[in-house]
Short mmCIF file of C-alpha atoms in Angstrom, two decimals:
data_model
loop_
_atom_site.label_atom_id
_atom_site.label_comp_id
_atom_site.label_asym_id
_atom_site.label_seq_id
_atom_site.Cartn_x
_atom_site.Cartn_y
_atom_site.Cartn_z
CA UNK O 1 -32.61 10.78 21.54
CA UNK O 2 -33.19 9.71 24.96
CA UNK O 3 -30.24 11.06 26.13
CA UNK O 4 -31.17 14.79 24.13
CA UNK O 5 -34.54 14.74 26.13
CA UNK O 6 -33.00 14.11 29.43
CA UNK O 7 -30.35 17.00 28.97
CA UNK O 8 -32.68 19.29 28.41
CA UNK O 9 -34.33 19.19 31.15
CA UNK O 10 -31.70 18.66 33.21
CA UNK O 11 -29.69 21.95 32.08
CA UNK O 12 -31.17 26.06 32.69
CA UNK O 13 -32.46 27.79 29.96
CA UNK O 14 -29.23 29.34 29.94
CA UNK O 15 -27.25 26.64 28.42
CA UNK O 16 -29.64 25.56 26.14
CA UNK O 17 -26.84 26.74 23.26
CA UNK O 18 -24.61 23.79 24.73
CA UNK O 19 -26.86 20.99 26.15
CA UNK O 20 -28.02 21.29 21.79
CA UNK O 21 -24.24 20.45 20.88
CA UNK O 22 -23.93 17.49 23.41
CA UNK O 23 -27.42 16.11 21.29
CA UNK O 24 -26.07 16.47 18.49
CA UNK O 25 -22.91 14.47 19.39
CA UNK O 26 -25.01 11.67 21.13
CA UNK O 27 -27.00 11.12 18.65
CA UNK O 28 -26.10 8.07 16.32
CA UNK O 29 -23.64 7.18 18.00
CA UNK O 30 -23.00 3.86 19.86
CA UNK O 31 -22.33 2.68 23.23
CA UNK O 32 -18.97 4.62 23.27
CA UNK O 33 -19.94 7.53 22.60
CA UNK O 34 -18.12 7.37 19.09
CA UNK O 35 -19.99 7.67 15.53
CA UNK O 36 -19.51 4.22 14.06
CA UNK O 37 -17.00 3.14 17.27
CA UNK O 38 -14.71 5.25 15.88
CA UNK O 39 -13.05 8.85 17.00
CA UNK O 40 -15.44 11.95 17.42
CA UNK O 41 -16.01 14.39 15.47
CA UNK O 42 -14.23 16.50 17.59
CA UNK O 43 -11.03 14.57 17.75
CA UNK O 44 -10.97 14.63 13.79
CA UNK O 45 -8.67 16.65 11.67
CA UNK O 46 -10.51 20.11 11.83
CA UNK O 47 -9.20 20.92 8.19
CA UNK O 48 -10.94 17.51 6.28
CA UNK O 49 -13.06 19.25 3.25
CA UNK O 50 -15.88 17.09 3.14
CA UNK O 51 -18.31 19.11 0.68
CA UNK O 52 -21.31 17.49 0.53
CA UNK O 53 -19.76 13.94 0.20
CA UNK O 54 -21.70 11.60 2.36
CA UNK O 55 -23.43 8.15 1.69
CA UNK O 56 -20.95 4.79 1.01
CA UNK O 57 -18.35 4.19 -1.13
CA UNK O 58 -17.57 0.75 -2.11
CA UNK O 59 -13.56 0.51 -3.27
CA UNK O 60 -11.15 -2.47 -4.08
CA UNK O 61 -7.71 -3.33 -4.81
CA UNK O 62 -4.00 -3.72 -3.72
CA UNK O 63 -3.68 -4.94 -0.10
CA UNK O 64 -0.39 -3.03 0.36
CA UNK O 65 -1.96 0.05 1.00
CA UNK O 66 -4.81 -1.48 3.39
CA UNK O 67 -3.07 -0.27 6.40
CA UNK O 68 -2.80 3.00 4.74
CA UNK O 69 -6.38 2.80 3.75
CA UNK O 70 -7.64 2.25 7.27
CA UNK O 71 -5.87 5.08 8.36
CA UNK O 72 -7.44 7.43 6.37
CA UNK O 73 -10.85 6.01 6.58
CA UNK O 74 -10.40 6.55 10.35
CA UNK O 75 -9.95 9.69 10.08
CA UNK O 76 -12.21 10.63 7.57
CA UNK O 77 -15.25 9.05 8.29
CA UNK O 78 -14.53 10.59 11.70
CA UNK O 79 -14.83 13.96 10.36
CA UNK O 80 -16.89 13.40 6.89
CA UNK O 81 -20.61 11.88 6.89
CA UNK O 82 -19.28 8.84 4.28
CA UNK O 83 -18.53 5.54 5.00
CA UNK O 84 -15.53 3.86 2.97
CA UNK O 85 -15.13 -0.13 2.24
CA UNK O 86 -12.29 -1.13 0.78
CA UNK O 87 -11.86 -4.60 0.10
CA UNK O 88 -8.03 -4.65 -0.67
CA UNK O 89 -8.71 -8.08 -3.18
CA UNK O 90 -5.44 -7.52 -4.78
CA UNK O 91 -4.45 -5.16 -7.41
CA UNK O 92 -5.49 -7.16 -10.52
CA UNK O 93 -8.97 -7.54 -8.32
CA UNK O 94 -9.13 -3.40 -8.03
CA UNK O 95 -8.13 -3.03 -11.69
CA UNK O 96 -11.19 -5.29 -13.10
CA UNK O 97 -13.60 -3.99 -10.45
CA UNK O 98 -12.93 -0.66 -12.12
CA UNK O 99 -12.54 -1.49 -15.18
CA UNK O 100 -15.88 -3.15 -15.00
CA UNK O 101 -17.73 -0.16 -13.51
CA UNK O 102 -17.78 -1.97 -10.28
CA UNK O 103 -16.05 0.53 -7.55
CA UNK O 104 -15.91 4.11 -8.16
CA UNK O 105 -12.17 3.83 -7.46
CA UNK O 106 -9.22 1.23 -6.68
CA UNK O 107 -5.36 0.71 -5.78
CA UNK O 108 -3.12 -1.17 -7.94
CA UNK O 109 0.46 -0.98 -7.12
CA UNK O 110 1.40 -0.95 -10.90
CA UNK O 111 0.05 1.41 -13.37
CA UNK O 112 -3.04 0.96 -15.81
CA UNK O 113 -1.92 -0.96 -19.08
CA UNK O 114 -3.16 0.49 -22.24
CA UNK O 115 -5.43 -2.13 -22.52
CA UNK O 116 -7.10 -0.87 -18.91
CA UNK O 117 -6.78 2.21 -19.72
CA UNK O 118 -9.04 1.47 -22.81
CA UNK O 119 -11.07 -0.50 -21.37
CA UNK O 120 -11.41 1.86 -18.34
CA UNK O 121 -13.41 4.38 -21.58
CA UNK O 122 -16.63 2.23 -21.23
CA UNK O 123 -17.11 3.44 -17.25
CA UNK O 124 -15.66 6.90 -17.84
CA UNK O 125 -17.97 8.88 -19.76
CA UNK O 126 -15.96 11.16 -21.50
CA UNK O 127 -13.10 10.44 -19.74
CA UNK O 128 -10.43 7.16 -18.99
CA UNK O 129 -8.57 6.18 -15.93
CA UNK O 130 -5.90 7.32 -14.73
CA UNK O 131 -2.94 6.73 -12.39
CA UNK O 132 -2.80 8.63 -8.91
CA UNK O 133 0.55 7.90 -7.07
CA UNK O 134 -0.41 8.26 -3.12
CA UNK O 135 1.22 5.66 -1.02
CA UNK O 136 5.12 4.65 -1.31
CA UNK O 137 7.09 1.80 0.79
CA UNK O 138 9.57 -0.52 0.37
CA UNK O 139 8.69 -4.01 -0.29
CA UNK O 140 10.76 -5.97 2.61
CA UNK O 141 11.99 -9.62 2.73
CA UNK O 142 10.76 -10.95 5.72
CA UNK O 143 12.31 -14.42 6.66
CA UNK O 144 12.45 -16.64 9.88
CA UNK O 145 15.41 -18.25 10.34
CA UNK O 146 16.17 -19.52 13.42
CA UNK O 147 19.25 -18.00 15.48
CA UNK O 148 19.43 -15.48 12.50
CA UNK O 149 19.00 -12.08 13.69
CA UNK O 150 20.46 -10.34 10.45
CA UNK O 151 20.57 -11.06 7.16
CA UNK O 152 22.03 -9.82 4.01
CA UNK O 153 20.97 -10.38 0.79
CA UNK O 154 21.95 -9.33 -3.00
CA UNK O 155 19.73 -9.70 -5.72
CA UNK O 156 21.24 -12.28 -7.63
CA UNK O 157 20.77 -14.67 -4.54
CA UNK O 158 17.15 -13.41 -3.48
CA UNK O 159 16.38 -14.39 -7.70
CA UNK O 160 18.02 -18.00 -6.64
CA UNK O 161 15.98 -18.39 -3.86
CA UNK O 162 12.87 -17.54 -5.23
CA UNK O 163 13.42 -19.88 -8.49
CA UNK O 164 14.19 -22.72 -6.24
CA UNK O 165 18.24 -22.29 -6.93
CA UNK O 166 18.56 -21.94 -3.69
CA UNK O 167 16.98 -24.16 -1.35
CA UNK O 168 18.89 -24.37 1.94
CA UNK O 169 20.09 -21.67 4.36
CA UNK O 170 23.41 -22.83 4.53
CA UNK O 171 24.15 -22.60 1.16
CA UNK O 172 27.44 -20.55 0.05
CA UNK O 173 26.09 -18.08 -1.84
CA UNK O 174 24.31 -16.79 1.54
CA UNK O 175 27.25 -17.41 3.69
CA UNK O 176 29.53 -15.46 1.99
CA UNK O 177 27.23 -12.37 2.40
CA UNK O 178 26.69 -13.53 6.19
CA UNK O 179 30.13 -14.20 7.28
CA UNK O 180 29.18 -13.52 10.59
CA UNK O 181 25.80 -15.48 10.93
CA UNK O 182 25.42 -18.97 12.08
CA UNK O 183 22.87 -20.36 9.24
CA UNK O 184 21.35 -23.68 10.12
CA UNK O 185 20.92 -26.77 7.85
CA UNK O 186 17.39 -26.18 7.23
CA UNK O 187 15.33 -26.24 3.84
CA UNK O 188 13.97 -22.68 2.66
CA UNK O 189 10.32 -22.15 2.09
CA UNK O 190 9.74 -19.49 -0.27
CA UNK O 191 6.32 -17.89 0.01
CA UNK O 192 5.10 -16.19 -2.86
CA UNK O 193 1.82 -14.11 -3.76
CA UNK O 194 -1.28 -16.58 -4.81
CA UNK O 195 -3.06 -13.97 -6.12
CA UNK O 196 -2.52 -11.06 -8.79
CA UNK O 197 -0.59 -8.81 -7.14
CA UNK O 198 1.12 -5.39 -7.88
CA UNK O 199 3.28 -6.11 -4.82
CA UNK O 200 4.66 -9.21 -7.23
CA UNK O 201 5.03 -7.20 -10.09
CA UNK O 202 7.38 -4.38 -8.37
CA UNK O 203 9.21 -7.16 -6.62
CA UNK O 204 9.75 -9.50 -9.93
CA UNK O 205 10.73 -5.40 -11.63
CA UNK O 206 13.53 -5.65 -9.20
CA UNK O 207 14.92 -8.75 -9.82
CA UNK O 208 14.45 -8.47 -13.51
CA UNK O 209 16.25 -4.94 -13.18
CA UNK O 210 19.20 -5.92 -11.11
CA UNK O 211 19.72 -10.21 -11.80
CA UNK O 212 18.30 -10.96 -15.32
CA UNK O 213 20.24 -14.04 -15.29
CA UNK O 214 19.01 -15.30 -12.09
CA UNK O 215 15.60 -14.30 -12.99
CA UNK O 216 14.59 -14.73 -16.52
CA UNK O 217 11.05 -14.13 -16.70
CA UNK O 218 8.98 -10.97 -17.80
CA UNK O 219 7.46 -10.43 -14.68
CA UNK O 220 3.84 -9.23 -14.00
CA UNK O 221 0.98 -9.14 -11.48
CA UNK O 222 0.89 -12.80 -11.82
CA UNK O 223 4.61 -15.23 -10.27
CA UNK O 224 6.13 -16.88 -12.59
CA UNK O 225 9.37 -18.25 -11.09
CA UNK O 226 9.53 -21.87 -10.45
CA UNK O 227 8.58 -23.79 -7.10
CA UNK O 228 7.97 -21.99 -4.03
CA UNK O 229 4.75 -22.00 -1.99
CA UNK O 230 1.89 -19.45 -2.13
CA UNK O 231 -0.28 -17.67 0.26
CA UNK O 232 -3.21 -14.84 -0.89
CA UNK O 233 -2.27 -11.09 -0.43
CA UNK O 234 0.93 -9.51 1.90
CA UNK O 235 -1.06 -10.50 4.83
CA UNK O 236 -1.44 -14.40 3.95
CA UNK O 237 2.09 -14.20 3.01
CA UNK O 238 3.91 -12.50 6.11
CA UNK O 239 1.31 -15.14 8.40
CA UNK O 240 3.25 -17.89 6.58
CA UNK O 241 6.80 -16.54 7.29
CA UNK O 242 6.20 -16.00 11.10
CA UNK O 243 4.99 -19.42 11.62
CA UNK O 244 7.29 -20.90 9.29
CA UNK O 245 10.59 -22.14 10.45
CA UNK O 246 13.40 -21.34 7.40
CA UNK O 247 10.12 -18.87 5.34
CA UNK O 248 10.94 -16.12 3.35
CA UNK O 249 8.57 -14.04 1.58
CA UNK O 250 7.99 -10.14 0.31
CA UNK O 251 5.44 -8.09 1.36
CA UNK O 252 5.43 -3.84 2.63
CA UNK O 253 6.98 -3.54 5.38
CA UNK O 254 3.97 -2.37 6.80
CA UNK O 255 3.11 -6.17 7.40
CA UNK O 256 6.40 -7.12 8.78
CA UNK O 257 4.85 -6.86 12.49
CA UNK O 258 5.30 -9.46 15.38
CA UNK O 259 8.77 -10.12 15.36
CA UNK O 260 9.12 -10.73 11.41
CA UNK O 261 12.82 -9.47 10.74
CA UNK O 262 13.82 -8.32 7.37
CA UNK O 263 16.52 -8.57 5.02
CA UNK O 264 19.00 -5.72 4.58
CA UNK O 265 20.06 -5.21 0.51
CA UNK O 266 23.43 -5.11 -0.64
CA UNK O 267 23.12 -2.98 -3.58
CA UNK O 268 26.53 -2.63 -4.54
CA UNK O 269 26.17 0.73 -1.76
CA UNK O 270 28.80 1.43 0.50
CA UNK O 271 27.15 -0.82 3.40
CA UNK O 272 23.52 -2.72 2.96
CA UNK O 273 20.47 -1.00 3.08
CA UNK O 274 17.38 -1.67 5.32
CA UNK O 275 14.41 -1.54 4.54
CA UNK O 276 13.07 1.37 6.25
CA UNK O 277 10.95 4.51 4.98
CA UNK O 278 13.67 6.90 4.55
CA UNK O 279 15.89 4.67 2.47
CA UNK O 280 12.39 3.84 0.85
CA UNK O 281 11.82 7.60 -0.24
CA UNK O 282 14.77 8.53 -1.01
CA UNK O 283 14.58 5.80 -4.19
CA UNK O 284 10.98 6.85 -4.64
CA UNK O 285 12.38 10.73 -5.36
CA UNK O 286 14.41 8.99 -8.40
CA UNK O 287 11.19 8.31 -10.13
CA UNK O 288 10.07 10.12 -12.84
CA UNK O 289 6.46 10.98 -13.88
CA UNK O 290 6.02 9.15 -17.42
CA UNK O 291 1.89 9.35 -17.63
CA UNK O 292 0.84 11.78 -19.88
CA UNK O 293 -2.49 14.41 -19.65
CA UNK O 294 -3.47 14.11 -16.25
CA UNK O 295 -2.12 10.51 -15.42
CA UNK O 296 0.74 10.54 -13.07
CA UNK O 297 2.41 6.77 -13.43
CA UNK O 298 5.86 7.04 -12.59
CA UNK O 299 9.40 4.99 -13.96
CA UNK O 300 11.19 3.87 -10.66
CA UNK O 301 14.79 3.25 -10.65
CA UNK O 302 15.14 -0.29 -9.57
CA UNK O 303 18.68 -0.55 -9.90
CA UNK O 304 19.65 2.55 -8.12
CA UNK O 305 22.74 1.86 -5.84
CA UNK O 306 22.74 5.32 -4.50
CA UNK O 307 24.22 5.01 -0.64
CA UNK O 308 20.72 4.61 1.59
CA UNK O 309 17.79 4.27 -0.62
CA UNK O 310 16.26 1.05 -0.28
CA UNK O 311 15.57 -0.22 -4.32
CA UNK O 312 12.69 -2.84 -3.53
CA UNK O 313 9.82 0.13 -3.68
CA UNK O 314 6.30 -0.44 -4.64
CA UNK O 315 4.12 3.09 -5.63
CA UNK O 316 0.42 2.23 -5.37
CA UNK O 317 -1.63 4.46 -7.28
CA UNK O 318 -5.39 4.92 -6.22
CA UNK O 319 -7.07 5.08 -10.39
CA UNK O 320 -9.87 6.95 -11.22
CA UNK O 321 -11.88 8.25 -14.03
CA UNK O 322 -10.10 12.19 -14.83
CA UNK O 323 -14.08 12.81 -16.28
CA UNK O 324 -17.00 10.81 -16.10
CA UNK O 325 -17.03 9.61 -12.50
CA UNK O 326 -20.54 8.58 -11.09
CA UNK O 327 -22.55 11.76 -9.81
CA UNK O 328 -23.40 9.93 -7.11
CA UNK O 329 -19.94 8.81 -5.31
CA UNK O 330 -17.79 11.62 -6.67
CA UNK O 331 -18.57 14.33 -3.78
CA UNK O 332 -17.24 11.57 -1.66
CA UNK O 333 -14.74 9.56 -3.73
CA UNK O 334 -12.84 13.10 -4.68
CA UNK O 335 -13.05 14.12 -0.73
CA UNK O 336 -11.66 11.16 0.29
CA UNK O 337 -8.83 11.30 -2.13
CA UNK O 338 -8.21 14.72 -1.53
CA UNK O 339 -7.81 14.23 2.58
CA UNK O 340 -5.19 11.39 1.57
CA UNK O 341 -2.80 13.81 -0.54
CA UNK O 342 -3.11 16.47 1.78
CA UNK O 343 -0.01 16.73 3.95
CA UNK O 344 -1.92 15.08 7.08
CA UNK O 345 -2.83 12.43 4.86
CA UNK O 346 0.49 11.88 3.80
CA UNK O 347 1.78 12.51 7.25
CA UNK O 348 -0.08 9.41 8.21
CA UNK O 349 1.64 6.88 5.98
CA UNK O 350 5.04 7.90 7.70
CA UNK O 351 3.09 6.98 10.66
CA UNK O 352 2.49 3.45 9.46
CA UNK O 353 5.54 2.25 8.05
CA UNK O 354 4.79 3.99 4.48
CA UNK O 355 6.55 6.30 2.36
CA UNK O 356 5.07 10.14 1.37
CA UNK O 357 5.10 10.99 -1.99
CA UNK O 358 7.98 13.44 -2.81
CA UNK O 359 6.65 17.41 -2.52
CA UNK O 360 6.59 17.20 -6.27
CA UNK O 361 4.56 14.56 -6.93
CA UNK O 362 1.99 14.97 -4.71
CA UNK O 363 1.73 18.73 -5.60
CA UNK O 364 0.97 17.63 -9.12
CA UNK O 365 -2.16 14.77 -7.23
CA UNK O 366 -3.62 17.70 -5.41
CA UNK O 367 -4.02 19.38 -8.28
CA UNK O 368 -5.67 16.28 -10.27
CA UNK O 369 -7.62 15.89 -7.93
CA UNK O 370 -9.12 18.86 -7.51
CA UNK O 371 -9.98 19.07 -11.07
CA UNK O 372 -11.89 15.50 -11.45
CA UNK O 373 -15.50 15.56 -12.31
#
C-alpha cells in the first residue's frame, strides 16, 4: 500500500482514474510485480469466466497431465482470484482422494470402475462421479541406448522386453526391426511405474490389445509383468532412463525432455509411427464415447494400424461429482474446468506436447460442465 500512497501524491488530480488502477495492480503482489510470481492480470486470457470462484482448491491424481495442469493453473490463477494445488499422486491416488471426499476433483488416466463410481455416491449428494475426457497424448518409449539414435519397435517385442524376454539390446528380435542400427552388447533396464498408475494401465491396454501372447496378464493401474525395475510416477521414470545407460521406460511424451529419444511403432502401417501429437490425435478421434448420462469415458482403439496415428494413447479424464459437489469449491472447481475445455485451454496442451480432445468430444465436456452443480 506503500506504493498506492506514494502514487497519489505523486500524480495531478487529473489522473487520479489511472494512478487507482496501478494500486490496484501493486497491491498483493510480490517483488515482481506479479500476483503470486506469476503473469498479471493483464497478460491473462481476457475471456477466463471466473464467476465468483475464488479461495483454494486442493486436487490430486494422474501425473501425466501435471504439465498440462500447470499450464492452466498459470493461466488461471493469473486471471481468476483461486489458487489450484494439484498434487499429481498418481491416478489410483486421485481416484481414492475422491472417492473419499478428499479433493473436490482428480485425474485418472483410466475411467471410474463401477465400484468408484459407487463408491464415488457417498461424496456426491445426489449425484456420482463421472468421467471428463480433457487431456490426450501418446504414451512414448523413451530409451537410452548408446550410439542409438532411432529405434523401432513392434509390440510383440516391447511385451518381451518388458516381461524380461528380452534382456539385451542386441538381441534378434530388435535387430531385425533395426537393420540399420548398431545395437551394443549391453543389458536392458526396463523401468516400470512403482506406483498405481493410469499411464500403466493404457500402456499394459496396448500390449494386451496388440501381443496377448507376449503379454498375458489382465493389466490394470497396478504392473504386473515380470522383472524390470521401478521408479514412482512418469517423472521418476523418464529420470531413470536419461541417466541410465541401455533404460527403457513409458511415460507422455510430455516428459521425454533433455535429450530422451523415443521409440517409433511399427504398427503393421505403411512406415513406423512416432510418437508425436498429431499421430497421437488422430488415434484419439477413433475413440468412441461409451459412458452413459453425463459420463463421457471413451473405448480407444489400441490396435488401430491406420497409416500415422500413434496407438500408445492415454485419455486422462479430470472426475467429478455431475450433482452434489461441495458449495464451497464448486464456483471455482467448475471455472477451472471450464477454462481447460475451452479452446485456449485446449490450445495449450498442443503447446506442451499434449493432444486436444477431438471438436466432438470436447463439445459434449463444455456442455457437462456447464451443467454441474
Amino acid at each position: 500500500m506503500k506504493l498506492q500512497r506514494m502514487n497519489r501524491r505523486a500524480l495531478a488530480l487529473g489522473a487520479l482514474a489511472v494512478s487507482g488502477a496501478l494500486a490496484l495492480t501493486a497491491c498483493g503482489s510480490d517483488e515482481t510485480g506479479n500476483p503470486d510470481g506469476g503473469s498479471t492480470n493483464a497478460a491473462a486470457p481476457s475471456n477466463i469466466k471466473c464467476d465468483d470462484a475464488s479461495g483454494q482448491v486442493l486436487a490430486d491424481g494422474s501425473s501425466a497431465q501435471k504439465n498440462a495442469v500447470d499450464a492452466w493453473v498459470k493461466q488461471f490463477s493469473a486471471a481468476c482470484k483461486v489458487e489450484i494445488n494439484y498434487k499429481a499422486g498418481g491416478s489410483g491416488a486421485g481416484v481414492t482422494a475422491f472417492t473419499q471426499g478428499q479433493v473436490p476433483w482428480a485425474g485418472s488416466d483410466s475411467a471410474l470402475k463401477p465400484e468408484e463410481v459407487e463408491a464415488s455416491k457417498k461424496v456426491c449428494s445426489g449425484g456420482q462421479g463421472i468421467d471428463l475426457p480433457m487431456v490426450g497424448g501418446p504414451i512414448a518409449v523413451g530409451y537410452n541406448v548408446p550410439g542409438v539414435d532411432k529405434l523401432v519397435l513392434d509390440s510383440a517385442t516391447i511385451a518381451k522386453i518388458f516381461d524380461s524376454k528380452i534382456t539385451n539390446w542386441n538381441d534378434p528380435a530388435i535387430a531385425k526391426l533395426n537393420p540399420d542400427a548398431k545395437l551394443p552388447n549391453l543389458k536392458i533396464q526396463a523401468f516400470h511405474r512403482s506406483d498405481e498408475s493410469g499411464t500403466t494401465d493404457n500402456f499394459t491396454k496396448y500390449l494386451i490389445a496388440t501381443a496377448k501372447k507376449d503379454f498375458p496378464y489382465e493389466g490394470g493401474k497396478a504392473w504386473q509383468a515380470k522383472g524390470g525395475q521401478s521408479a514412482p510416477q512418469s517423472s521418476g521414470v523418464a529420470a531413470q532412463v536419461k541417466q541410465t545407460a541401455g533404460a527403457i521406460g513409458y511415460f507422455e511424451l510430455s516428459y521425454a525432455k533433455d535429450g530422451i529419444k523415443t521409440v517409433a511403432i511399427d504398427t503393421g502401417a505403411a512406415q513406423p509411427v512416432e510418437a508425436t501429437v498429431e499421430n497421437a490425435t488422430k488415434a484419439i478421434a477413433d475413440a468412441k464415447v461409451v459412458g452413459t448420462g453425463k459420463d463421457l469415458a471413451l473405448q480407444l482403439n489400441y490396435a488401430t494400424k491406420a497409416d500415422g496415428a500413434y496407438p500408445m494413447v492415454l485419455v486422462t479424464y479430470e472426475i467429478v461429482c455431475d450433482k452434489g459437489n461441495k458449495a464451497d469449491t464448486l464456483p471455482a472447481v467448475k471455472a477451472f474446468l471450464r477454462y481447460a475445455a475451452s479452446e485456449d485451454g485446449q490450445k495449450i496442451l498442443a503447446e506442451n506436447d499434449y493432444a486436444p480432445m477431438p471438436d466432438d468430444i470436447i463439445a459434449k465436456v463444455r456442455t457437462t460442465v456447464e451443467s454441474l452443480s
